[in-house]
Every structure is written in structure tokens, then in C-alpha cells.
mmCIF file of C-alpha atoms and ligand atoms in Angstrom:
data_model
loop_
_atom_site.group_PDB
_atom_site.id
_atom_site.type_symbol
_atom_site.label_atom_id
_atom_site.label_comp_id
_atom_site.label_asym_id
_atom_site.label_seq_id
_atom_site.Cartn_x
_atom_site.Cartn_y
_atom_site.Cartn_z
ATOM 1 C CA UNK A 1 33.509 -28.934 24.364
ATOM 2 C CA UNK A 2 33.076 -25.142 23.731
ATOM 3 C CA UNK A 3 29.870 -24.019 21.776
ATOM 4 C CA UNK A 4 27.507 -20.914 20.838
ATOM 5 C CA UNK A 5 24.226 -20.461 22.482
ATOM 6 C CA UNK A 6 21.700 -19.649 19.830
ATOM 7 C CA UNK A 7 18.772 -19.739 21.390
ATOM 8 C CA UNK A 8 17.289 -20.277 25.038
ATOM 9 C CA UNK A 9 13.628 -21.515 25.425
ATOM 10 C CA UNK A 10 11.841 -22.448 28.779
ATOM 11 C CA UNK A 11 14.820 -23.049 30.434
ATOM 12 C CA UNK A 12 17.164 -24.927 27.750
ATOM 13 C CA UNK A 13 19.739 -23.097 25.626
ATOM 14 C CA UNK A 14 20.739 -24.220 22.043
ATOM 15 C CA UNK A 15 24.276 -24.858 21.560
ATOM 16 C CA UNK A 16 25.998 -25.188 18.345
ATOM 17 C CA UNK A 17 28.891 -26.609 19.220
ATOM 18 C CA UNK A 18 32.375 -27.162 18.278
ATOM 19 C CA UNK A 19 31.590 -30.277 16.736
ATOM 20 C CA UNK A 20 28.845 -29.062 14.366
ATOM 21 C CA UNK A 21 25.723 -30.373 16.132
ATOM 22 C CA UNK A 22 23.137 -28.370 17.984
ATOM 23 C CA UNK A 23 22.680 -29.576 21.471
ATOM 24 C CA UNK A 24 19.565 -28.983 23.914
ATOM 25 C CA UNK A 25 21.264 -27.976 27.354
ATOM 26 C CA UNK A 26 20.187 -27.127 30.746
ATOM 27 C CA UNK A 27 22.200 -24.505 32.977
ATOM 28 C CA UNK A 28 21.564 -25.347 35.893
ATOM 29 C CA UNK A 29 24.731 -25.654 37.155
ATOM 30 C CA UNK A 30 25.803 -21.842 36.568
ATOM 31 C CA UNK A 31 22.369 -20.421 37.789
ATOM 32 C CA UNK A 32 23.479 -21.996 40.906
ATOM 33 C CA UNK A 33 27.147 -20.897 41.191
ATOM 34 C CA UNK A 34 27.301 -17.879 39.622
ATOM 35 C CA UNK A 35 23.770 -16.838 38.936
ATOM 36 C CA UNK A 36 24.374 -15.603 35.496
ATOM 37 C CA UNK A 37 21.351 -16.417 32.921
ATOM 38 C CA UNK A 38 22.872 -17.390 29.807
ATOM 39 C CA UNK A 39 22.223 -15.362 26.939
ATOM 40 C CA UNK A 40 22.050 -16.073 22.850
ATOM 41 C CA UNK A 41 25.123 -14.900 21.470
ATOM 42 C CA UNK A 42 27.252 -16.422 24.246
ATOM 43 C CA UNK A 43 30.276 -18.572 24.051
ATOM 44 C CA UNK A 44 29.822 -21.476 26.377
ATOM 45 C CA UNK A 45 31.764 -25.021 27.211
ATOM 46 C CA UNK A 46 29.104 -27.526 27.615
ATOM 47 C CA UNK A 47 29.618 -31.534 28.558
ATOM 48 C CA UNK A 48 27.174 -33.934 26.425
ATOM 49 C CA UNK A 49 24.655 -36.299 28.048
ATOM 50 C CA UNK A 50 23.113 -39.586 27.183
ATOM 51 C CA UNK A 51 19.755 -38.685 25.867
ATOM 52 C CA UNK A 52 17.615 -41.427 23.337
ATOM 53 C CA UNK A 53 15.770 -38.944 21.339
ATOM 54 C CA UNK A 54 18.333 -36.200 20.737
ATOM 55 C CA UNK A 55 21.759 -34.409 21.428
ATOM 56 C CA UNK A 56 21.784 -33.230 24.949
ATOM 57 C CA UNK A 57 23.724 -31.892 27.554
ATOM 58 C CA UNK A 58 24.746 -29.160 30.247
ATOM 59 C CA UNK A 59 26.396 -25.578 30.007
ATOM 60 C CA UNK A 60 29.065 -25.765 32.385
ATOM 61 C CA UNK A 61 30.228 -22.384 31.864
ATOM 62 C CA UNK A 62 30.086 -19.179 30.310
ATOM 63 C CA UNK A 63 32.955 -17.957 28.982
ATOM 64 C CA UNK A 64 34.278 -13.799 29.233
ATOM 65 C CA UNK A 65 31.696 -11.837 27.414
ATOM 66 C CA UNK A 66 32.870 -9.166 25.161
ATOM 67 C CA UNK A 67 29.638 -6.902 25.800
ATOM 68 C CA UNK A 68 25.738 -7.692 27.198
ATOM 69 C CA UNK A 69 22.679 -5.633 25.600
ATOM 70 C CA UNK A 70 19.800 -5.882 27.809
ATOM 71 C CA UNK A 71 17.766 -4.418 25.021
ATOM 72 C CA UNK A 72 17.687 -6.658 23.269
ATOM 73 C CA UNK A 73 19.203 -9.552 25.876
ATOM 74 C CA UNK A 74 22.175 -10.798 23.715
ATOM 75 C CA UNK A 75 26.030 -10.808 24.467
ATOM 76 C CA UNK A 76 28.936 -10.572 22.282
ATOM 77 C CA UNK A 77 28.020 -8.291 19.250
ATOM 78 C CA UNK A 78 29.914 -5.914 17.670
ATOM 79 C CA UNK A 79 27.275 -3.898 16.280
ATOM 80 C CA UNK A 80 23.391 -3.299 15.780
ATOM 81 C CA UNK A 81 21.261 -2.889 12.739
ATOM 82 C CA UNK A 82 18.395 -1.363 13.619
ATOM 83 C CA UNK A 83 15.748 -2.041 11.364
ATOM 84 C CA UNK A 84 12.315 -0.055 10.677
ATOM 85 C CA UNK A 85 9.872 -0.129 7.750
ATOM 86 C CA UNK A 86 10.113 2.559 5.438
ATOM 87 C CA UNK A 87 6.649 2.168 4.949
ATOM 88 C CA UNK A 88 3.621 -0.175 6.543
ATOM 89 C CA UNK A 89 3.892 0.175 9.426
ATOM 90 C CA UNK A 90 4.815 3.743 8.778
ATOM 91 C CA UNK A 91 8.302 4.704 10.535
ATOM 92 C CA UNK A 92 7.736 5.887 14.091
ATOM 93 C CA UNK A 93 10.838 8.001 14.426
ATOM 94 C CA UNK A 94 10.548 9.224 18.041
ATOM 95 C CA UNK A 95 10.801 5.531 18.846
ATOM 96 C CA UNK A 96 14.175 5.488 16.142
ATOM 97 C CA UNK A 97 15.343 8.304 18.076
ATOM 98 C CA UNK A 98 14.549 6.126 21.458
ATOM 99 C CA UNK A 99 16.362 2.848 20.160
ATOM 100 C CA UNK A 100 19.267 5.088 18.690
ATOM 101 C CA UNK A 101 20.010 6.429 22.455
ATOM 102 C CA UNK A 102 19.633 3.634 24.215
ATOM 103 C CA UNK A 103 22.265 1.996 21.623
ATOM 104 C CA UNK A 104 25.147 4.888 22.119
ATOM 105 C CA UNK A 105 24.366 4.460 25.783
ATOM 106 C CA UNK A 106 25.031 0.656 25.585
ATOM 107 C CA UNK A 107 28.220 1.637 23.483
ATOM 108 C CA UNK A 108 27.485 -0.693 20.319
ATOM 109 C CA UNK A 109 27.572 0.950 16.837
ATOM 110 C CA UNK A 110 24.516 1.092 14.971
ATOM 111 C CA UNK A 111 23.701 0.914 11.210
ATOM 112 C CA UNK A 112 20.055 2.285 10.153
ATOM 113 C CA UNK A 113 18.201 0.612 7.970
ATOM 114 C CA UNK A 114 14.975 1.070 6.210
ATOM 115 C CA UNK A 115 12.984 -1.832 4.415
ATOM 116 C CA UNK A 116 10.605 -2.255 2.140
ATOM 117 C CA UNK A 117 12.095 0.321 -0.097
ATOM 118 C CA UNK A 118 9.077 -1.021 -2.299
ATOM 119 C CA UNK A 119 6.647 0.856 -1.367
ATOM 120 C CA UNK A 120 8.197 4.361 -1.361
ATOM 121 C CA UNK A 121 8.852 6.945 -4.152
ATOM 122 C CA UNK A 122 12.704 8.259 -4.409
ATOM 123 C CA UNK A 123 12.019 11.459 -2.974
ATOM 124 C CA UNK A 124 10.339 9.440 0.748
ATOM 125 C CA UNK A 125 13.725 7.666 0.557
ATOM 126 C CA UNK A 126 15.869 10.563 0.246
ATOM 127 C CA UNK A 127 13.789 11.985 3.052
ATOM 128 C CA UNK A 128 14.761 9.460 5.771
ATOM 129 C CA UNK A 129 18.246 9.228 4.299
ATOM 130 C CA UNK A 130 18.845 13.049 4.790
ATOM 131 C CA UNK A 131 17.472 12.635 8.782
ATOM 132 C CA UNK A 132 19.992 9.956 9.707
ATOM 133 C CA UNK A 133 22.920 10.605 7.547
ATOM 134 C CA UNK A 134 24.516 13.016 9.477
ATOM 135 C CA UNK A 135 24.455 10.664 12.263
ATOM 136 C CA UNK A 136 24.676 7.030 11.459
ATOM 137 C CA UNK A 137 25.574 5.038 7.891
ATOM 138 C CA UNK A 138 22.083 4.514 6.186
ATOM 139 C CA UNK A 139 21.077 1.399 4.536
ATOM 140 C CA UNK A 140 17.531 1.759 2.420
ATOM 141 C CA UNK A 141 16.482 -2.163 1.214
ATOM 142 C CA UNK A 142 13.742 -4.179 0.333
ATOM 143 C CA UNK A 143 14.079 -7.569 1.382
ATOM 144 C CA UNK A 144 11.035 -8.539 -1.200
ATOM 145 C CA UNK A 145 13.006 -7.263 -4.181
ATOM 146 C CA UNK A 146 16.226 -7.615 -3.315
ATOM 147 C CA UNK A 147 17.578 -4.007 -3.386
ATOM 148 C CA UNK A 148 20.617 -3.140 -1.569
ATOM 149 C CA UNK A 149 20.910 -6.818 0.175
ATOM 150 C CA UNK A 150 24.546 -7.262 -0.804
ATOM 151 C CA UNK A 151 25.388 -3.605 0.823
ATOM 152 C CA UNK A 152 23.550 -5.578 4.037
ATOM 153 C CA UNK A 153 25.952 -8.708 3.537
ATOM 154 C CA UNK A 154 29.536 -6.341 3.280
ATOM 155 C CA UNK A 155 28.383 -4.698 6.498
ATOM 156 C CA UNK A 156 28.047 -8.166 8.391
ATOM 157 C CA UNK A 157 31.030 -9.502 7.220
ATOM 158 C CA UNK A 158 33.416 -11.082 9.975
ATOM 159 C CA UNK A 159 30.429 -9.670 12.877
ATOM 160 C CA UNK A 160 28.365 -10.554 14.775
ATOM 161 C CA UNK A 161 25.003 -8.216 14.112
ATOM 162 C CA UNK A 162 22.143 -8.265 16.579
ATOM 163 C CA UNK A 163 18.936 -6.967 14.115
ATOM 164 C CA UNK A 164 16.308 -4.995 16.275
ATOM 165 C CA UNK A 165 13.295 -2.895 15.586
ATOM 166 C CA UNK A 166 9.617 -3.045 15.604
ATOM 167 C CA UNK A 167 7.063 -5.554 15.117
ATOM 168 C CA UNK A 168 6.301 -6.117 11.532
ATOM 169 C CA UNK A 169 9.316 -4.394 9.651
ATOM 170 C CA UNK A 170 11.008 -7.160 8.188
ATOM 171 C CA UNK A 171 13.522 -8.417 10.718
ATOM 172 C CA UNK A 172 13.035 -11.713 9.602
ATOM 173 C CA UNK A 173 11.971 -11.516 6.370
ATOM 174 C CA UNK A 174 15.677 -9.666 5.678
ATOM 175 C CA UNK A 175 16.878 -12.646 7.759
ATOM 176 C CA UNK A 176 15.919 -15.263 5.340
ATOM 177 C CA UNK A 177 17.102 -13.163 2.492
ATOM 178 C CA UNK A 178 20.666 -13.119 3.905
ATOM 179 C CA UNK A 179 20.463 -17.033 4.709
ATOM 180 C CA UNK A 180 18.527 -19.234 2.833
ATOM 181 C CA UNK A 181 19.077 -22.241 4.268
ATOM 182 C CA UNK A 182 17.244 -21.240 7.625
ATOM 183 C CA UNK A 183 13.733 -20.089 7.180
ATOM 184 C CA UNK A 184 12.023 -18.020 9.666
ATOM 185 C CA UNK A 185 8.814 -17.732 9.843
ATOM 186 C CA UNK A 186 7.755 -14.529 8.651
ATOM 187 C CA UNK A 187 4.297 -12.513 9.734
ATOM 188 C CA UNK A 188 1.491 -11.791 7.512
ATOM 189 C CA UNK A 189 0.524 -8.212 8.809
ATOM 190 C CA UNK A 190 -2.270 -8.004 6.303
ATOM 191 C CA UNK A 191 -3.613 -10.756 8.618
ATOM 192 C CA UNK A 192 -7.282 -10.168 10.639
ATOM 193 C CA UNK A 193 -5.413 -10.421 14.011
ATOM 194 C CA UNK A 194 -3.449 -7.533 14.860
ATOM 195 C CA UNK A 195 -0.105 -9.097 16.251
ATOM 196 C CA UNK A 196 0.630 -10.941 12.280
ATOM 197 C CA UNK A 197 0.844 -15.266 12.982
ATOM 198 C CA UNK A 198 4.647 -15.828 12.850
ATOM 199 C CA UNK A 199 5.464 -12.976 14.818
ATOM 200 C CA UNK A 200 9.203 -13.796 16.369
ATOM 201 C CA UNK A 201 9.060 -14.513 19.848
ATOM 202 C CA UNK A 202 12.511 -15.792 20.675
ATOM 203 C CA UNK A 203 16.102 -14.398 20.171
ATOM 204 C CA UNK A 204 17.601 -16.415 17.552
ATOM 205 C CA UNK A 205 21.134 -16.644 16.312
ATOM 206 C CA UNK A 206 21.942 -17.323 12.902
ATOM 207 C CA UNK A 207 25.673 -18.778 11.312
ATOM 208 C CA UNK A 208 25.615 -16.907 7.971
ATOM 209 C CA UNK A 209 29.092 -18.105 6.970
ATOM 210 C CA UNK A 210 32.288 -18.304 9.364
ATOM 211 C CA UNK A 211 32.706 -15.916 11.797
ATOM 212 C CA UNK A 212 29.268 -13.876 10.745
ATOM 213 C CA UNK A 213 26.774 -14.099 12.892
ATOM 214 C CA UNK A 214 23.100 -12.196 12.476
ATOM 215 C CA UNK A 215 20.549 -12.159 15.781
ATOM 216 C CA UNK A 216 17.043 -11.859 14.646
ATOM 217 C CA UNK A 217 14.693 -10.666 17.531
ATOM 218 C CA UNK A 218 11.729 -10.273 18.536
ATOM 219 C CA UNK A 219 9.933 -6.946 17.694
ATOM 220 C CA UNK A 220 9.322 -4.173 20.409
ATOM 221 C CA UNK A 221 6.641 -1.313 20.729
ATOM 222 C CA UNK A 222 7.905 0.946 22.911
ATOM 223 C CA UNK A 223 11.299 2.018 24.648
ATOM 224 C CA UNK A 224 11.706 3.799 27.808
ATOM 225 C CA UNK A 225 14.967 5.862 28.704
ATOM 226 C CA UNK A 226 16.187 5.870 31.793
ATOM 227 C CA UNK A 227 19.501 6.001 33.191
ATOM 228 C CA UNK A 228 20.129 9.764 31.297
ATOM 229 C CA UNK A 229 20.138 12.841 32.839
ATOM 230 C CA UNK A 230 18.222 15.713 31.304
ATOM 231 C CA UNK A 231 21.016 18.186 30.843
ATOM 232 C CA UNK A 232 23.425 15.204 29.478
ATOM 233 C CA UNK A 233 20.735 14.087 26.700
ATOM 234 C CA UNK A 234 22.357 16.016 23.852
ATOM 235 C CA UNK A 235 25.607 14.156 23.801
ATOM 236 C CA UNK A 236 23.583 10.961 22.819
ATOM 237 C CA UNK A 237 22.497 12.839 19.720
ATOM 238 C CA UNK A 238 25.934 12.439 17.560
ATOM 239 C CA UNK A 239 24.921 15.338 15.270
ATOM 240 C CA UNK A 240 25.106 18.214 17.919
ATOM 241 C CA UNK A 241 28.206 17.185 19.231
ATOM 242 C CA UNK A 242 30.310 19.180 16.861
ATOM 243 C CA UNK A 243 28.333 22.424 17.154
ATOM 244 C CA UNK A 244 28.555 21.973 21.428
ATOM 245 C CA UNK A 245 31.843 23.974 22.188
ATOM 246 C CA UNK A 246 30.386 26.547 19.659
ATOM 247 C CA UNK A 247 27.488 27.581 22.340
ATOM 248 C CA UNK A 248 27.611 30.640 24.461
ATOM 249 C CA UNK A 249 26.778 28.839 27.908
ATOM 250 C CA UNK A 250 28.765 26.382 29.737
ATOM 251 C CA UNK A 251 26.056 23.510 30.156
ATOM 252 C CA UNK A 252 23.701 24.875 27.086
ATOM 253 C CA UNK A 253 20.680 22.347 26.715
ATOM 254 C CA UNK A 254 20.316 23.765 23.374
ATOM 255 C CA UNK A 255 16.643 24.041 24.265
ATOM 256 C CA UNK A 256 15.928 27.992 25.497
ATOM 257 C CA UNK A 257 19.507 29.280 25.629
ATOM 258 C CA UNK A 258 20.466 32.342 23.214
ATOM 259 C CA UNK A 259 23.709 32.155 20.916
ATOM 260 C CA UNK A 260 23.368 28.424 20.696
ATOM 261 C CA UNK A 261 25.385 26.583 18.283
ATOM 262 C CA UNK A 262 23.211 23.855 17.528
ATOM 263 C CA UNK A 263 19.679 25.950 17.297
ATOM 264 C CA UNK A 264 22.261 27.491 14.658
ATOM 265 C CA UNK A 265 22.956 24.039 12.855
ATOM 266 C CA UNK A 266 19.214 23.681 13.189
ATOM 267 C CA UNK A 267 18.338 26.481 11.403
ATOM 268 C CA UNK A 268 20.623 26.153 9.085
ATOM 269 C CA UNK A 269 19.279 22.907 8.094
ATOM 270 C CA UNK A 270 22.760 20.810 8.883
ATOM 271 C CA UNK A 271 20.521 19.130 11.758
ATOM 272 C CA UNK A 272 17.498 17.515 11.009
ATOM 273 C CA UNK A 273 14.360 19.413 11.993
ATOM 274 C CA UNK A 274 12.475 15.686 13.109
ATOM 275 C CA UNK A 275 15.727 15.185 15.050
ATOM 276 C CA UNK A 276 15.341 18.037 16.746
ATOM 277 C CA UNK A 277 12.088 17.700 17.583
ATOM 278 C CA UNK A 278 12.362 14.495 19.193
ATOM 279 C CA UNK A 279 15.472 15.779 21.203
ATOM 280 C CA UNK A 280 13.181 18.390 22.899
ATOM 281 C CA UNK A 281 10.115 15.692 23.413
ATOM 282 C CA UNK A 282 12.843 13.339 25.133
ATOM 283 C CA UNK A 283 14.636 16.006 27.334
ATOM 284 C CA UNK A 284 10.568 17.373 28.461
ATOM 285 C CA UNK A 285 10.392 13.440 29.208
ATOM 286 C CA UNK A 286 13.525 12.930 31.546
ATOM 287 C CA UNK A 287 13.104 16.372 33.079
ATOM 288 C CA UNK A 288 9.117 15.074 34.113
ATOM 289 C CA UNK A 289 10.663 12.024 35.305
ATOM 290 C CA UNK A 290 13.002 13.293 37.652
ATOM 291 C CA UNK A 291 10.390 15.299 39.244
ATOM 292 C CA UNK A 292 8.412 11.838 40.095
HETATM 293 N N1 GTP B 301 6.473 -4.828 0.634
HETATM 294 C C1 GTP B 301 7.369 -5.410 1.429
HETATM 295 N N2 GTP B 301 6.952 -6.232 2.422
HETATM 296 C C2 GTP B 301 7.884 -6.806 3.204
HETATM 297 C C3 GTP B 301 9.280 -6.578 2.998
HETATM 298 N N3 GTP B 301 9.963 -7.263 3.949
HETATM 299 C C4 GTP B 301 9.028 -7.900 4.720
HETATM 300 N N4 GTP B 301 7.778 -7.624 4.274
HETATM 301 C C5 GTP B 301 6.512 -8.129 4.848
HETATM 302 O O1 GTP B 301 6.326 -7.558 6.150
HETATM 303 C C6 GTP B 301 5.637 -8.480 7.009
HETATM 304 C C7 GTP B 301 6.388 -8.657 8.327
HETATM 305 O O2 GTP B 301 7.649 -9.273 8.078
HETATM 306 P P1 GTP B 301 8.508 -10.015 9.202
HETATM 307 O O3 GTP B 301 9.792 -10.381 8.557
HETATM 308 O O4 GTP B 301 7.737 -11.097 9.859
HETATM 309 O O5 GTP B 301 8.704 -8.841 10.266
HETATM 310 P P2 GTP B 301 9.516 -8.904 11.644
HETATM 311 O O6 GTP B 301 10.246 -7.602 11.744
HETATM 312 O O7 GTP B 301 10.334 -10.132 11.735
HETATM 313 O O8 GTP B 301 8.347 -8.909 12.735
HETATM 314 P P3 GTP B 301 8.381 -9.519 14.256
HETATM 315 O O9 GTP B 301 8.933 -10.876 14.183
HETATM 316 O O10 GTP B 301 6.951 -9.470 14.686
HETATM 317 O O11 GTP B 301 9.219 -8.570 15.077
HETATM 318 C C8 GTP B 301 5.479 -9.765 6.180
HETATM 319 O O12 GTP B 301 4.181 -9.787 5.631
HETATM 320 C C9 GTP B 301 6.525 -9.626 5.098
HETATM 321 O O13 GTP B 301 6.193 -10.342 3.928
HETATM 322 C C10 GTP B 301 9.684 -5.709 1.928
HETATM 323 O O14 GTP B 301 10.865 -5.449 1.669
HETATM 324 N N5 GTP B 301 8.675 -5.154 1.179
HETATM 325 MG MG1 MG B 302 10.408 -11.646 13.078
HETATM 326 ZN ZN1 ZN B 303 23.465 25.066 22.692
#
């Protein structure tokens, strides 16, 4: 029987399987042969054991992925929606920047979005919009008042979305806004202990209707490139493509170079000064940690 994993905890992966039920399976098996861990998101054919208290069995196999992110650990999804708080906590952009990278490295197509759209004026909003836009598509919502939740639902159509970003933002919240029939528990960041209560600890996959698929994750604080070299860190920043062929120098980092097409853009204003910015912080960063 061939299933979906939607979840692995403490060694047993969630199946929902072919047959409609959700099954609690060990892996065993696979670990042993072909030393893959199974992942949420992954198509698997699984073999159903005799169990009293509930429907259980083993993952026999794991079947071709189409793609693995190991940030977040999920396989098959065809594209990302990275989600950060327009407001509380406040966005952390350099960490946007981070998580946007890391994405176009892993080759998976990203959509931005910004939540609670209730707490900002018009003018914040078109702020964040104009810093992205020339880059990605740019969703603003609010999953407490509903705005711009059916944009959300056309983009997911027919995909399977993994939803990442930082503690706190709303991953979850928007997650039970899109299905209401599965409700995750949501954090109360107002709360006396820093972390919020129901803070999501586990990958979870979610059917939204046939052949849609939403990932909810946990939230991260911090993101690490590596893998990049300093001179090739530019071509992970979509924006300066276009202006590249227009610099003087073969190789131009864009950073101290003279007739430089993208300083150009930059002053200009047709790339984002914040983008910028972060582009010179991240190239300092690589350079520093080639030298270790
Ligand atoms: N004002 C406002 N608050 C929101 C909105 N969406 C979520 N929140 C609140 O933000 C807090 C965190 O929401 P969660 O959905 O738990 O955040 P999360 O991204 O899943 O966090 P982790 O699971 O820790 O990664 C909760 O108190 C929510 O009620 C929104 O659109 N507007
Ligand atoms: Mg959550
Ligand atoms: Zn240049």
C-alpha cells in the first residue's frame, strides 16, 4: 500500500495512506538497507501490522524523491512560502535575505509573505513590498483578519508548499486559516516565557484538498550560509542579475569596483538599499569564513 509521510516523531513516521487512514510506522527496515531517514513530505509503500490499540505498520520503502530541503528537512515540494511577521516580532530582514539564499541555492521557488498585516499602516506595507518585489511575488496577509488569504489559497493550488520562517510569525496560525478542520496549536507570544506554549516542534504535513499539500514547520532563529563562495554571492540575489553583464570588470563583486552596473541600479533606487546592505554584510561574512 503506497502512502504520504506526514509526520515523523521519535522514531515512527505518520502515513496517510492510500486507503484514507493514518498509520503509525517504524522504518526500520530502510535505515538498515539503504540508510535513508525518511522525511515528511515523502511518498512511501508501507505493509500494515496487527496492532490492538491502533493502525500500524512498517515503511518498506521510499519511493524517487522529486527534491530534499535540508532546511527545513522535507522532500517533494514544489515551492516555499517563506513567512515573517510584518510586525511583532519585527521583520529581521538580514535573516529574510539568509533564508532567501539558501532557498535559490536549494533550487525551490519562493513566495514572500508578510503577516499580520494588522498591525501596520499602508505606507510600512508598501515599504516591505517595494524591497522584495523586484525579486520574488509578495504576499502581505493577516491571518487574524483574513486579508489576502484567498491570494494564499490560488498560490497553493495543485502544490505542495513547505511554510518556513521564524518563531512566532504565524506559520501556524495561517495554517489553520487555510484548513479548518486541523487545528494547530498556535503560540501565545504575549506569554511570560519567552519561547510562546504551542510553539511547533515537529514538521507537519497538511492535505488541504487533493493534490495540495501545505508543511507547517517549526520556527528557526538563525541561518548560516555555507556552501557559497564570496565572489559567486551576487548571483543568489535575483535583482542584480540583470545589471551583471552591464559592469566594467569581468568578476565585479559589485562591492569596491568602479563603473559597476548594479552600484548604478542601487543608486538609482531600482535595487533596494536594505538589499544591498545585507548583500555586503553576507559577502564580509563568507570572505571571514574562508579565512578560518
Ligand atoms: N495580530 C496578529 N497576530 C497574529 C496573526 N497571526 C498570528 N498571530 C499571533 O502570533 C502568535 C504566534 O503565532 P503562531 O501561529 O503560533 O506562530 P508560528 O509561526 O507557528 O510559531 P512557531 O510554531 O513557534 O514557529 C500567536 O499569538 C498568534 O495569535 C495576525 O495576522 N495578526
Ligand atoms: Mg507554529
Ligand atoms: Zn558590479
Amino acid at each position: 500500500m503506497q502512502g504520504k509521510i506526514i509526520r515523523g516523531i521519535g522514531g515512527f513516521y505518520y502515513v496517510h495512506a492510500e486507503d484514507g487512514v493514518v498509520y503509525e510506522c517504524r522504518a526500520k527496515g530502510i535505515f538498515r538497507k539503504e540508510k535513508i531517514k525518511p522525511l515528511p513530505g515523502d511518498n512511501v509503500e508501507i505493509s500494515p501490522v496487527q496492532d490492538e490499540e491502533k493502525p500500524a505498520g512498517n515503511v518498506d520503502a521510499i519511493l524517487a524523491r522529486k527534491n530534499v530541503l535540508i532546511r527545513p528537512a522535507v522532500a517533494n515540494v514544489d515551492q516555499a512560502l517563506v513567512v515573517f511577521a510584518a510586525a511583532s516580532p519585527k521583520p529581521n530582514l538580514n535573516l529574510l535575505d539568509r533564508f532567501l539564499i539558501s532557498m535559490e541555492q536549494q533550487r525551490i521557488p519562493v513566495v514572500i509573505c508578510f503577516n499580520k498585516t494588522d498591525l501596520i499602516s499602508t505606507e510600512e506595507e508598501e515599504l516591505l513590498r517595494d524591497t522584495y518585489v523586484h525579486s520574488y511575488p509578495v504576499q502581505l496577509i493577516s491571518a487574524a483578519n483574513g486579508e489576502g488569504i484567498e491570494d494564499i489559497q490560488r498560490l497553493l493550488d495543485g502544490k505542495t508548499t513547505v511554510v518556513a520562517g521564524p518563531s512566532g510569525v504565524g506559520k501556524s496560525s495561517l495554517t489553520n486559516v487555510l484548513q479548518p478542520h486541523v487545528q494547530m496549536e498556535v503560540g501565545d507570544i504575549s506569554h511570560k516565557i519567552e519561547r510562546g506554549r504551542h510553539t511547533t516542534r515537529h514538521t507537519e504535513l497538511i492535505c488541504l484538498r487533493e493534490h495540495t499539500y501545505f508543511l507547517d514547520t517549526p520556527g528557526f532563529s538563525s541561518l548560516y550560509l555555507n556552501g557559497i563562495a564570496q565572489e559567486d554571492l551576487w548571483r543568489y540575489f535575483p535583482e542584480f542579475v540583470p545589471y551583471e553583464p552591464y559592469c566594467r570588470f569581468q568578476g565585479c563583486m559589485h562591492i569596491s569596483e568602479p563603473d559597476c552596473a548594479v552600484k548604478e541600479a542601487l543608486a538609482e533606487g531600482k535595487i533596494p538599499a536594505s538589499r544591498y546592505e545585507n548583500y555586503v554584510m553576507l559577502a564580509e561574512e563568507l570572505k571571514n569564513a574562508r579565512k578560518r
